[in-house]
Coordinates of C-alpha atoms in Angstrom, one line a residue:
M17 CA -1.3 6.4 -25.8
D18 CA -1.5 3.2 -23.8
A19 CA -2.4 1.2 -26.9
G20 CA 0.5 -0.5 -28.7
W21 CA 2.8 -1.1 -25.8
E22 CA 3.0 -4.8 -26.3
E23 CA 3.6 -4.4 -30.1
F24 CA 7.1 -3.1 -29.3
G25 CA 7.8 -5.5 -26.5
W26 CA 6.9 -3.1 -23.7
E27 CA 5.1 -4.2 -20.5
R28 CA 2.3 -1.8 -19.4
L29 CA 2.4 -1.2 -15.7
G30 CA -0.3 1.3 -15.3
A31 CA -1.9 4.3 -17.1
G32 CA 1.0 5.9 -19.1
V33 CA 3.6 3.8 -17.4
G34 CA 5.6 0.9 -19.0
R35 CA 8.9 -0.7 -19.2
R36 CA 10.9 -2.8 -21.7
R37 CA 13.4 -5.6 -21.0
L38 CA 16.2 -5.1 -23.5
P39 CA 18.0 -8.0 -25.2
G40 CA 21.5 -8.9 -24.2
W41 CA 21.7 -8.1 -20.6
D42 CA 18.0 -8.0 -19.8
A43 CA 18.4 -4.4 -18.6
T44 CA 15.1 -2.5 -18.0
V45 CA 14.1 0.9 -19.4
G46 CA 11.0 2.7 -18.2
L47 CA 8.7 5.2 -19.8
V48 CA 6.4 7.5 -17.9
V49 CA 4.0 9.8 -19.9
G50 CA 2.4 13.0 -18.8
D51 CA 0.2 15.5 -20.7
D52 CA 3.2 17.7 -21.6
A53 CA 6.3 15.6 -21.1
A54 CA 7.7 12.1 -21.1
L55 CA 10.4 10.6 -18.9
L56 CA 12.7 7.7 -19.9
F57 CA 14.3 5.8 -17.0
D58 CA 17.7 4.6 -18.4
A59 CA 18.6 4.6 -22.1
G60 CA 20.1 1.3 -23.2
S61 CA 23.7 0.1 -23.9
T62 CA 24.5 1.6 -27.4
L63 CA 23.5 4.5 -29.6
R64 CA 21.8 2.0 -31.9
E65 CA 19.7 0.7 -28.9
G66 CA 19.0 4.3 -27.8
A67 CA 17.8 5.2 -31.3
E68 CA 15.5 2.2 -31.4
L69 CA 14.0 3.2 -28.0
R70 CA 13.6 6.8 -29.2
A71 CA 11.7 5.7 -32.3
Q72 CA 9.4 3.4 -30.3
A73 CA 8.8 6.1 -27.7
Q74 CA 7.8 8.6 -30.4
T75 CA 5.4 6.1 -31.9
L76 CA 3.8 5.4 -28.5
L77 CA 3.7 9.2 -27.8
S78 CA 2.0 9.9 -31.2
G79 CA 4.9 11.8 -32.5
R80 CA 6.0 13.6 -29.3
R81 CA 9.5 13.1 -28.0
V82 CA 11.1 12.0 -24.8
T83 CA 11.8 15.2 -22.9
H84 CA 13.5 13.9 -19.8
I85 CA 15.9 11.0 -19.1
A86 CA 16.9 9.7 -15.6
L87 CA 20.0 7.6 -15.3
S88 CA 19.8 5.0 -12.5
H89 CA 23.6 4.6 -12.2
P90 CA 26.8 4.9 -14.3
H91 CA 27.1 1.5 -15.9
F92 CA 27.3 1.1 -19.7
D93 CA 24.1 -1.0 -20.2
H94 CA 22.0 1.8 -18.7
V95 CA 23.6 5.0 -20.0
L96 CA 25.3 4.6 -23.4
G97 CA 22.1 5.1 -25.4
A98 CA 21.3 8.5 -23.9
A99 CA 23.0 10.6 -26.6
A100 CA 20.3 9.3 -29.1
F101 CA 17.8 11.6 -27.4
A102 CA 18.7 15.0 -28.6
G103 CA 17.3 17.9 -26.5
A104 CA 16.2 15.7 -23.5
Q105 CA 17.0 17.0 -20.1
V106 CA 19.1 14.3 -18.3
F107 CA 19.1 13.7 -14.5
G108 CA 21.4 11.7 -12.4
A109 CA 22.5 11.3 -8.8
V110 CA 25.0 13.9 -7.4
G111 CA 28.5 12.8 -8.4
V112 CA 27.5 10.7 -11.4
D113 CA 28.8 13.4 -13.8
E114 CA 32.3 13.1 -12.3
V115 CA 32.2 9.3 -12.7
L116 CA 31.1 9.5 -16.3
M117 CA 33.9 11.8 -17.1
R118 CA 36.6 10.0 -15.1
D119 CA 35.7 6.5 -16.1
R120 CA 35.1 6.7 -19.8
D121 CA 37.8 4.2 -20.7
V122 CA 36.5 1.9 -18.0
M123 CA 33.0 2.1 -19.4
R124 CA 34.3 1.4 -22.9
A125 CA 36.3 -1.6 -21.8
D126 CA 33.3 -3.0 -19.8
A127 CA 31.0 -2.7 -22.8
V128 CA 33.5 -4.5 -25.1
R129 CA 34.2 -7.2 -22.6
E130 CA 30.5 -7.8 -22.3
G131 CA 30.0 -8.2 -26.0
V132 CA 29.3 -4.7 -27.4
P133 CA 31.3 -4.3 -30.7
E134 CA 34.3 -2.1 -30.2
D135 CA 33.3 0.5 -32.7
E136 CA 29.8 0.9 -31.2
A137 CA 31.2 1.1 -27.7
G138 CA 33.8 3.7 -28.7
E139 CA 31.2 5.8 -30.6
A140 CA 28.8 5.8 -27.6
V141 CA 31.5 6.8 -25.1
D142 CA 32.7 9.6 -27.4
V143 CA 29.3 11.3 -27.3
L144 CA 28.4 10.2 -23.7
V145 CA 25.8 12.5 -22.3
H146 CA 26.4 13.9 -18.8
P147 CA 23.4 14.9 -16.6
H148 CA 22.2 18.4 -16.8
H149 CA 20.6 18.1 -13.4
L150 CA 22.1 16.4 -10.3
V151 CA 19.7 15.0 -7.7
C152 CA 20.7 15.4 -4.0
G153 CA 17.9 13.9 -1.9
E154 CA 14.7 14.2 -3.9
W155 CA 13.5 16.0 -7.0
T156 CA 9.9 16.2 -8.2
L157 CA 9.2 16.5 -11.9
D158 CA 5.9 17.7 -13.3
L159 CA 5.2 16.0 -16.6
G160 CA 1.8 17.6 -17.0
G161 CA -1.0 16.1 -15.1
R162 CA 1.4 13.7 -13.5
R163 CA 4.2 14.3 -10.9
V164 CA 7.0 11.9 -10.4
L165 CA 9.8 11.7 -7.8
L166 CA 13.5 11.1 -8.5
A167 CA 15.2 9.9 -5.3
N168 CA 18.9 9.7 -4.7
V169 CA 18.7 6.5 -2.6
G170 CA 22.3 5.2 -2.8
P171 CA 25.0 4.5 -2.5
G172 CA 24.7 0.7 -2.9
H173 CA 25.0 -1.0 -6.2
T174 CA 27.3 2.0 -7.1
G175 CA 28.2 5.2 -5.4
H176 CA 25.4 7.0 -7.3
D177 CA 22.1 5.2 -7.4
L178 CA 18.9 7.0 -8.5
A179 CA 15.4 5.6 -8.2
L180 CA 12.0 6.8 -9.7
L181 CA 8.7 6.8 -7.9
V182 CA 5.6 7.0 -10.1
P183 CA 2.3 7.5 -8.2
G184 CA -0.5 5.5 -9.7
V185 CA -3.8 6.6 -11.3
A186 CA -6.9 5.6 -9.4
G187 CA -8.5 2.5 -10.9
D188 CA -5.7 1.7 -13.3
G189 CA -2.7 -0.2 -12.1
P190 CA -0.8 -0.3 -8.7
P191 CA -0.8 2.7 -6.3
E192 CA 2.9 3.2 -7.0
V193 CA 5.6 2.0 -9.4
V194 CA 9.2 2.2 -8.2
F195 CA 12.0 1.9 -10.8
C196 CA 14.9 0.6 -8.8
G197 CA 17.8 0.4 -11.2
D198 CA 20.3 -2.3 -10.3
L199 CA 19.8 -1.9 -6.5
V200 CA 17.3 -4.7 -7.1
E201 CA 17.8 -7.6 -9.6
E202 CA 15.4 -10.5 -10.3
S203 CA 17.1 -12.4 -13.1
G204 CA 20.2 -13.2 -11.1
E205 CA 22.1 -12.4 -7.9
P206 CA 22.7 -8.7 -7.5
Q207 CA 26.1 -7.8 -9.0
A208 CA 28.6 -6.1 -6.7
G209 CA 31.4 -4.7 -8.8
P210 CA 34.4 -2.6 -7.7
D211 CA 32.3 0.5 -7.5
A212 CA 29.7 -1.1 -5.2
I213 CA 29.3 0.2 -1.6
P214 CA 28.2 -3.0 0.1
S215 CA 27.9 -1.5 3.6
R216 CA 25.2 0.9 2.4
W217 CA 23.3 -1.3 0.0
P218 CA 20.7 -2.7 2.5
A219 CA 19.9 0.8 3.7
A220 CA 19.3 1.8 0.0
L221 CA 16.7 -1.0 -0.2
D222 CA 15.1 0.2 3.0
R223 CA 14.7 3.6 1.3
L224 CA 13.1 2.0 -1.7
L225 CA 10.6 0.3 0.5
E226 CA 9.9 3.6 2.3
L227 CA 9.2 5.3 -1.1
G228 CA 6.9 2.6 -2.5
G229 CA 5.3 0.9 0.4
E230 CA 3.8 -2.5 0.7
D231 CA 1.5 -2.3 -2.3
A232 CA 3.9 -0.9 -4.9
V233 CA 5.2 -2.6 -8.0
Y234 CA 9.1 -2.6 -7.9
V235 CA 10.9 -2.7 -11.2
P236 CA 14.4 -4.2 -11.0
G237 CA 17.3 -3.1 -13.2
H238 CA 17.3 -6.7 -14.6
G239 CA 14.4 -9.2 -14.5
A240 CA 10.7 -9.4 -13.9
V241 CA 8.8 -6.9 -11.7
V242 CA 8.6 -7.8 -8.0
D243 CA 6.7 -6.9 -4.9
A244 CA 7.8 -5.4 -1.6
A245 CA 8.3 -8.9 0.0
Y246 CA 10.9 -9.7 -2.7
V247 CA 12.8 -6.4 -2.1
R248 CA 12.7 -7.1 1.6
A249 CA 14.1 -10.6 1.1
Q250 CA 16.8 -9.4 -1.2
R251 CA 17.7 -6.7 1.4
E252 CA 18.2 -9.4 4.0
A253 CA 20.2 -11.6 1.7
L254 CA 22.5 -8.7 0.9
A255 CA 22.9 -7.9 4.6
R256 CA 24.0 -11.5 5.2
R257 CA 26.2 -11.5 2.2
F258 CA 28.1 -8.4 3.2
G259 CA 27.8 -8.7 7.0
V260 CA 25.7 -5.6 7.4
A261 CA 23.0 -5.3 10.1

């Protein structure tokens, strides 16, 4: 299955683990493959983008489908493509379902303001997928021959930040890969919008570092993969920025 990642613009991070940096906002989506199931971490910014990701994943999976989706946080560039994955079980942090229902108009306006065509933004919000499973603390998923961990590590970037820990395969790639969502950004300064919880953000990064450890690869919501030292430095920068110990 690992053959062909680069053909579709995916970066292979280890055996059965990869990510793609999407055009537009440089948002990351991740794919983790087990023997029986496949998990997508985030789903793109429109139904069109989600459909493209679905088609690529099915090719990489030799015709199998994505069975699970984890949404890192409730911002349009990470969630609006989820409805393209019919039948997938969707996971999010506790409370994210309420945000997605309450803030539909906000999400549509954010997408249009950032350049999504109004008709595409409206269509995606109209069929917005809400999580079937809400993660409080940690949730282990068995993908068949591979177990991964969803961790509710927020609040921070938003009130509802979910991370994914993927243990490595001996002899192939790093010992762990941590998908961080927008708790970590590499291509620019971390964005703190009106739904950010600045006082808790540094602690969320402490939790990410506890999950992955010193030798893990950390995958930001936007930008190139980083190491633990980068995450630690961003943690300290956020603490200074927000006046948090």
